[in-house]
Backbone as a ProteinNet text record, in pm:
[ID]
protein_1_A
[PRIMARY]
XXXXXXXXXXXXXXXXXXXXXXXXXXXXXXXXXXXXXXXXXXXXXXXXXXXXXXXXXXXXXXXXXXXXXXXXXXXXXXXXXXXXXXXXXXXXXXXXXXXXXXXXXXXXXXXXXXXXXXXXXXXXXXXXXXXXXXXXXXXXXXXXXXXXXXXXXXXXXXXXXXXXXX
[TERTIARY]
1450.1	1544.1	1505.6	1604.8	1577.9	1663.2	1601.9	1675.4	1642.9	1739.9	1719.7	1681.3	1589.2	1547.9	1645.9	1665.2	1757.6	1691.8	1561.5	1489.7	1390.5	1377.9	1275.4	1145	1042.4	912.4	823	726.5	635.9	540.3	498.7	402.6	264.6	191.1	58	-46.1	-138.4	-250.5	-365.8	-472.2	-586.8	-655.6	-673.6	-748.4	-682.9	-554.1	-483.8	-491.5	-472.3	-481	-620.2	-722.7	-859.3	-884.4	-837.4	-852.7	-786.2	-667	-595.1	-669.7	-724	-798.6	-918.9	-989.9	-1106.6	-1063.4	-957	-907.1	-869.5	-792.7	-745.8	-859.9	-963.6	-1079	-1143.5	-1158	-1217.4	-1130.8	-1000.4	-909.5	-915.1	-919	-926.4	-1054.1	-1164.1	-1290	-1274.6	-1210.9	-1188.6	-1098.4	-993.5	-904.5	-982.5	-1063.8	-1145.4	-1240.4	-1302.7	-1396.7	-1324.7	-1208.1	-1131.9	-1087.1	-1039.9	-999.7	-1121	-1235.2	-1357.6	-1401	-1388.7	-1423.5	-1331.6	-1203.6	-1107.8	-1133.7	-1163	-1188	-1314.7	-1416.6	-1539.1	-1518.3	-1435.8	-1401.4	-1330.4	-1232.3	-1159.9	-1252.9	-1339.8	-1436.1	-1523.6	-1571.6	-1654.3	-1575.7	-1447.7	-1364.1	-1339.7	-1318.4	-1300.7	-1426.1	-1542.1	-1669	-1679.5	-1649.7	-1661.8	-1572.5	-1450.9	-1357.3	-1369.7	-1471.7	-1500.2	-1413.3	-1338.1	-1255.1	-1338.6	-1453.1	-1548.1	-1684.9	-1751.8	-1885.3	-1990.3	-2094.6	-2203.3	-2289.9	-2278.4	-2348.7	-2499.4	-2556.3	-2700.3	-2747.8	-2657.4	-2697.6	-2708.2	-2799.2	-2820	-2718.5	-2680.5	-2589.2	-2463.7	-2349.4	-2224.5	-2228.6	-2297.8	-2302.8	-2375.7	-2476.5	-2546.9	-2453.1	-2371.7	-2273	-2172.4	-2123	-2022.9	-2082	-2202.8	-2262.9	-2303.1	-2323.5	-2361.1	-2239	-2121.5	-1999.8	-1910.9	-1884	-1794.3	-1653.7	-1608	-1474.3	-1459.9	-1553.9	-1545.5	-1556.4	-1641.8	-1655.8	-1526.1	-1465.5	-1339.2	-1230.9	-1224.3	-1122.8	-1142.6	-1264.9	-1291.8	-1274.5	-1334.7	-1322.4	-1180.2	-1116	-976.4	-885.9	-910.2	-835.8	-852.8	-976.9	-1005.9	-936.5	-946.2	-884.9	-732.8	-678.4	-533.1	-484.4	-559	-518.7	-525.3	-623.2	-631.5	-511.4	-479.1	-362.1	-234.5	-223.8	-106.9	-93.3	-204	-201.8	-134.3	-179.2	-122.3	23.8	53.3	190	287.2	247.3	334	371.9	272.8	300.4	371.6	335.9	404.8	552.2	583.7	723.8	800.1	731	799.3	836.5	739	764.5	717.4	651	597.3	465	413.4	290.3	196	70.3	-34.8	-78.8	-169.7	-215.1	-287.1	-366.1	-433.4	-334.7	-230.9	-128.9	-52.3	-28	42.8	-40.2	-170.3	-258.5	-259.5	-243.8	-244.6	-104.1	-2.4	139.5	183.7	139.8	178.5	273.8	359.9	447.5	460.3	453.2	475.4	622.6	682.7	824.1	850.2	965.8	1010.8	1041.1	1044.7	1067.8	1208	1299	1432.2	1439.3	1325.9	1320	1341.4	1359.5	1380.9	1248.8	1250.5	1130.7	1100.6	974.1	935.5	956.8	965.9	976.6	836.6	830	700.7	646.5	735.5	693	632.3	694.2	638.6	503.1	490.6	362.2	254.5	291.6	196.9	157.3	253.7	225.1	134.3	139.2	55.1	-90.3	-117	-252.8	-353.7	-318.1	-415.5	-450.4	-353.2	-393.3	-451.9	-441.6	-502.8	-654.1	-711.9	-855.3	-940.2	-911	-983.8	-975.3	-866.6	-846.1	-879.6	-945.3	-985.8	-866.4	-753.1	-633	-586.5	-627.3	-589.3	-662.5	-768.7	-840.5	-752	-650.1	-558	-485.5	-471.8	-403.5	-481.2	-612	-695.1	-658.8	-632.5	-604.5	-456.5	-371.5	-227.7	-178.8	-221.7	-188.1	-40	27.6	169	254.9	236.6	318.9	260	128.2	57.5	89.4	78.7	102.7	-27.4	-56.6	-174.8	-141.2	-241.3	-221	-119.1	-136.2	-44.2	96.3	108.3	239.9	311.9	239.8	299.4	344.8	261.6	291.9	402.6	427.2	528.8	646.8	648.6	758.1	773.5	660.2	657.9	589.2	585.4	517.5	469.6	369	320.6	354.8	428.8	475.2	413.2	410.7	360.7	481.5	479	589.5	570.5	680.6	672.7	630.7	591.2	553.4	669.2	790.2	907.1	935.5	926.3	954.7	847.4	727.4	617.5	621	705.2	709.4	779.6	835.2	905.3	812.3	872.4	793.3	737.4	621.3	562.4	632.2
447.3	381.5	234.9	149.3	6.4	-51.2	-134.8	-204	-351.5	-432.2	-576.3	-626	-718.9	-776.6	-884.3	-902	-1004.6	-1141.4	-1146	-1271.5	-1287.9	-1410	-1437.9	-1464.1	-1390.4	-1406.4	-1486.3	-1560.2	-1636.4	-1542.9	-1584.4	-1504.9	-1512.1	-1404.2	-1392.8	-1465.7	-1529.2	-1596.3	-1500.4	-1553.3	-1470.9	-1406.2	-1479	-1424.7	-1299.9	-1304.8	-1186.6	-1071.3	-1101.1	-996.7	-933.8	-1017.2	-966	-878.3	-922.5	-841.7	-705.8	-705	-580.5	-494.6	-558.7	-487.4	-414.6	-479.7	-416.4	-291.7	-302.4	-186.2	-74	-109.5	-7.9	51.1	-26.2	26.4	139.4	118	222	347.8	330	445.4	512.9	434.5	490.6	571.8	525	600.1	733.1	731.8	855.7	951.6	899.8	984.1	1043.2	960.9	1007	1119	1100.2	1201.2	1331.3	1321.2	1441.4	1514.7	1440.2	1501.9	1564.6	1497.9	1551.8	1681.2	1688.3	1812	1925.3	1895.9	1997.5	2039.2	1943.1	1977.5	2061.6	2029.9	2109.2	2248.9	2259	2390.7	2474.7	2415.2	2486.9	2524.3	2434.2	2460.2	2580.5	2584.6	2696.8	2826.9	2818.3	2939.2	2991.5	2901.2	2942.3	3012.2	2963.7	3027.5	3164.2	3170.9	3297.1	3406	3369.6	3468.8	3487.1	3427.9	3450.3	3371.8	3274.9	3194	3090.9	3056.8	2964.9	3032	3029.6	3087.7	2984.9	3031.7	2942.5	2898.5	2966.3	2930.2	2914	2993	2990.5	2889.7	2809.9	2713.5	2783.3	2733.6	2793.6	2744.4	2617.3	2556.9	2504.5	2516.4	2466.7	2317.4	2237.7	2093.5	2066.2	2148.4	2132.6	2163	2265.8	2299.8	2186.3	2135	2027.8	1902.8	1865.5	1743.7	1756	1878.2	1896.8	1905.5	1917.8	1934.7	1810.8	1749.5	1634.1	1675	1789.9	1837.4	1857.3	1927.3	1951.2	1820.5	1730.3	1600.9	1521	1517.6	1445	1507	1638.8	1705.8	1676.1	1686.3	1666.9	1520.2	1428.2	1286.1	1236	1287.5	1252.3	1296.1	1415.8	1467.8	1374.6	1334.9	1247.8	1112.9	1053.3	922.1	931.8	1042.2	1062.2	1060.4	1119.6	1119.3	979.9	901.6	763.2	684	701	633.1	678	807.7	860.6	795.6	777.1	712.8	576.4	493.4	358.8	362.7	437.2	441.6	495.5	599.9	659.7	557.8	491.5	396.7	271.2	223.5	106.4	135.3	252.7	286.5	325.5	387.5	434.1	318.6	232.9	127.6	-10.2	-15.9	-143.4	-178.3	-87.4	-116.9	2.3	-24.2	73	53.5	134.4	119.1	-14.1	-56.2	-186.6	-301.7	-289.8	-395.3	-403.5	-288.9	-287.4	-357.6	-333.1	-396.5	-549	-596.7	-741	-798.1	-718.8	-759.8	-804.9	-731.6	-761.1	-653.8	-693.6	-595.6	-632.2	-530.3	-546	-521.7	-609.1	-594.3	-658.2	-626.1	-696.6	-840.4	-930	-1070.5	-1096.2	-999.6	-1014.4	-953.5	-907.5	-855.2	-706.1	-634	-489.3	-415.1	-289.4	-205.7	-177.9	-160.1	-127.7	21.8	58.5	199	256	386.5	450.3	406.6	387.3	341.8	201.1	113.6	-21.6	-12.6	77	96.9	142.1	232.4	278.4	163.6	81.3	-33.4	-135.5	-144.5	-239.2	-196	-67.4	-17.7	-70.6	-70.9	-111.2	-259.3	-351.3	-492.2	-531.4	-443.8	-472.9	-484.2	-405.1	-409.8	-397.1	-295.9	-271.5	-390	-462.4	-575.9	-710.5	-710.5	-837.1	-918.6	-853.6	-926.1	-1024.6	-1000.7	-1091.1	-1224.9	-1233.3	-1360.8	-1469	-1429.2	-1526.5	-1607.3	-1550.9	-1620.7	-1746.2	-1741.9	-1857.6	-1976.4	-1949.5	-2056.8	-2092.5	-2011.8	-2036.3	-2053.9	-2160.1	-2181.9	-2210.1	-2260.9	-2292.9	-2165.5	-2077.1	-1956.4	-1836.6	-1835.4	-1725.8	-1590.8	-1583.3	-1459.1	-1411	-1283.4	-1223.9	-1182.4	-1136.8	-1089.9	-976	-879.3	-765.6	-806.6	-907.2	-958.8	-1016.8	-1096.7	-1160.9	-1058.4	-957.9	-860.7	-762.3	-744.7	-648.4	-713.8	-846.1	-919.5	-879.2	-870.9	-835.5	-946.8	-930.7	-1027	-956.3	-1013.3	-964.6	-1072	-1032.8	-1128.6	-1099.2	-1202.7	-1190	-1166.3	-1057.2	-1022.4	-1082	-1098.5	-1135.1	-1012.1	-1032	-916.7	-817.5	-868.4	-781.7	-703.1	-767.9	-700.4	-596.7	-614.3	-522.9	-398.2	-392.7	-279.9	-157	-165.7	-52.3	65.9	180.7	302.7	304.6	369.7	388	497.4
-1031.7	-942.2	-933	-945.1	-932.7	-821.9	-742.3	-636.9	-644.9	-619.8	-624	-485.9	-482	-354.2	-313.4	-183.1	-134.5	-135.2	-116.9	-100.6	-214.4	-261.8	-362.1	-288.1	-324.1	-262	-356.2	-301.1	-388.2	-461.5	-578.7	-656	-591.7	-606.5	-545.8	-628	-558	-621.9	-645.4	-700.4	-737.8	-617.7	-508.5	-393.8	-336.6	-317.4	-265.1	-363.8	-489.9	-592	-591.9	-579.1	-578.6	-455.6	-339.9	-218.8	-234.7	-288.3	-313.2	-414.6	-516.8	-620.4	-560.2	-467.8	-405.3	-327.6	-249.5	-175.1	-270.9	-374.1	-468.2	-550.7	-576.3	-647.1	-566.3	-436.8	-351.6	-350	-345.9	-347.8	-484.6	-591.3	-726.7	-745	-688.5	-695.4	-622.8	-506.8	-431.9	-509.9	-572.4	-653.5	-770.2	-835.9	-948.1	-903.4	-787.6	-737.4	-701.5	-639.4	-604.7	-730.9	-829.2	-956.2	-1024.9	-1014.2	-1072.7	-1007.1	-876.4	-805.4	-849.4	-860.6	-903.7	-1048.1	-1135.7	-1276	-1289.4	-1212.1	-1220.4	-1161.6	-1058.2	-1003.1	-1109.5	-1175.7	-1281	-1396	-1434.6	-1541.4	-1505.9	-1381.6	-1336.8	-1331.3	-1290	-1288.3	-1429.8	-1524.3	-1663.8	-1715.3	-1677.2	-1715.5	-1650.1	-1520	-1445.9	-1503.8	-1544.9	-1597.3	-1748.5	-1808	-1948.3	-2045.6	-1997.6	-2087.1	-2162.9	-2105	-2168.1	-2166.3	-2280.6	-2291.3	-2249.4	-2184.5	-2143.1	-2261.4	-2376.2	-2499.8	-2478.9	-2392	-2370.3	-2266.7	-2211.8	-2109.5	-1974.7	-1890.7	-1759.4	-1656.9	-1664.2	-1567	-1637.2	-1571.4	-1631.1	-1664.9	-1584.6	-1612.2	-1743.6	-1775.2	-1903.1	-2019.6	-2004.8	-2107.8	-2124.4	-2016.2	-2021.4	-2086.2	-2048.9	-2101.7	-2248.8	-2294.4	-2434.9	-2526.3	-2469	-2548	-2536.9	-2649.8	-2651.7	-2607.8	-2651.6	-2615.7	-2465.7	-2403.8	-2259.3	-2181.5	-2227.8	-2159.9	-2168	-2286.1	-2302.3	-2214.6	-2211.3	-2128.4	-1979.6	-1932.2	-1789.7	-1749.6	-1824.1	-1788.8	-1812.8	-1916	-1940.4	-1826.6	-1774.1	-1658.8	-1539.2	-1513.4	-1398.5	-1412.6	-1529.8	-1553.1	-1547.5	-1595.9	-1589.7	-1445.6	-1355.2	-1213.7	-1152.4	-1192.2	-1143.2	-1194.9	-1322.5	-1380.3	-1309.2	-1282.2	-1211.3	-1074.1	-1004.6	-873.3	-880.6	-974.5	-986.2	-1029.8	-1133.6	-1186.6	-1081.7	-1011	-909.6	-801.6	-745.6	-637.4	-686.9	-805.1	-858.9	-879.4	-935.8	-964.1	-838	-742.1	-620.9	-528.2	-499.4	-400.8	-445.5	-559.2	-605.3	-539.7	-457.1	-383.3	-385.4	-421.4	-397.3	-252	-205.7	-67.3	-46.1	-144.8	-135.3	-137.5	-218.6	-224.9	-93.7	-34.3	93.9	201.7	201.1	299.3	284.4	161.9	134.5	120.1	154.9	151.4	11.8	-88.1	-225.1	-276.7	-369.1	-433.9	-581.3	-664.2	-807.6	-835.7	-914.2	-947.2	-1082.8	-1139.4	-1258.8	-1218.8	-1313.2	-1279.6	-1226.9	-1241.6	-1183.1	-1043	-989.5	-853.2	-841	-951.8	-946.1	-955.3	-916.3	-926.9	-1073.2	-1100.9	-1238.2	-1263.2	-1388.9	-1426.3	-1447.1	-1460.4	-1487.2	-1623	-1719.9	-1852.1	-1844.4	-1766.9	-1748.7	-1679.4	-1581.8	-1515	-1612.4	-1702	-1803.4	-1896.4	-1933.8	-2020.9	-1952.5	-1819.4	-1744.4	-1738.2	-1748.6	-1728.3	-1829.9	-1955.8	-2057.3	-2048.1	-2044.1	-2035.2	-1899.3	-1801.4	-1672	-1687.2	-1778.4	-1808.6	-1682.5	-1603	-1478	-1382.2	-1387.6	-1298.4	-1359.3	-1475.1	-1536.9	-1585.4	-1610.5	-1650.8	-1545.4	-1420.3	-1311.1	-1316.5	-1394.2	-1406.3	-1467.5	-1541.7	-1601	-1493	-1373.2	-1263.7	-1223.4	-1234.6	-1200.5	-1289.3	-1415.8	-1511.8	-1519.8	-1459	-1461.6	-1317.9	-1255.3	-1113.7	-1092.1	-1193.3	-1179.6	-1176.4	-1274.6	-1284.6	-1211.3	-1191.7	-1124.6	-1187.5	-1319	-1391.1	-1454.7	-1436.5	-1497.8	-1640.9	-1712	-1849.2	-1852.5	-1763	-1760.9	-1717.1	-1631.5	-1592.3	-1713.3	-1789	-1906.5	-2010	-2033.9	-2139.2	-2100.3	-1970.3	-1926.4	-1854.4	-1850.1	-1785.2	-1638	-1569.7	-1427.7	-1349.6	-1218	-1131.9	-1006.2	-943.8	-815	-713.6	-610.4	-510.8	-375.8	-290.9	-153.6	-63.6	10.1	98.8	237.5	307.9	448.9	527.3	652.3	735.8	748.4	765.3	782.5	654.8	540	412.9	379.7	431.4	403.3	491.1	587.4	680.9	624.9	504.6	445.5	424.6	397.9	376.7	235.8	222.1	88.6	15.9
[MASK]
++++++++++++++++++++++++++++++++++++++++++++++++++++++++++++++++++++++++++++++++++++++++++++++++++++++++++++++++++++++++++++++++++++++++++++++++++++++++++++++++++++++

């Protein structure tokens, strides 16, 4: 769903983006940990019901750490949930919880909401937030690496515009 904004908001500078990044990093860590707990629970259930053999290991964590396949599956699951967190909120409202706290919104440069595909495309060039360093060197346009590559922007909302529902 795309909606056009009535008001043009100014683009966000590096400090606000960084503040939002710190908030979202803490939430992303919590999402990663919750996904990790669930993945380890499922891994243990698969062992208990005989779907996975312990292969002579005493503890499930030893089995997981010795297997590249199990490690990729478990860590991939965790990272997928973190990616889902960002993509879901970006596409739904243009704001993660950290962005909402800092009155920021991600949108297409024409003011519409981004799609889930655009959100997915933003994840890789974001480079764990390092893509935002480009804003320091581009004070005129205030566009990060991921903004440039996906034709999006992060804007600063007014207090009234930020009161919308997530």
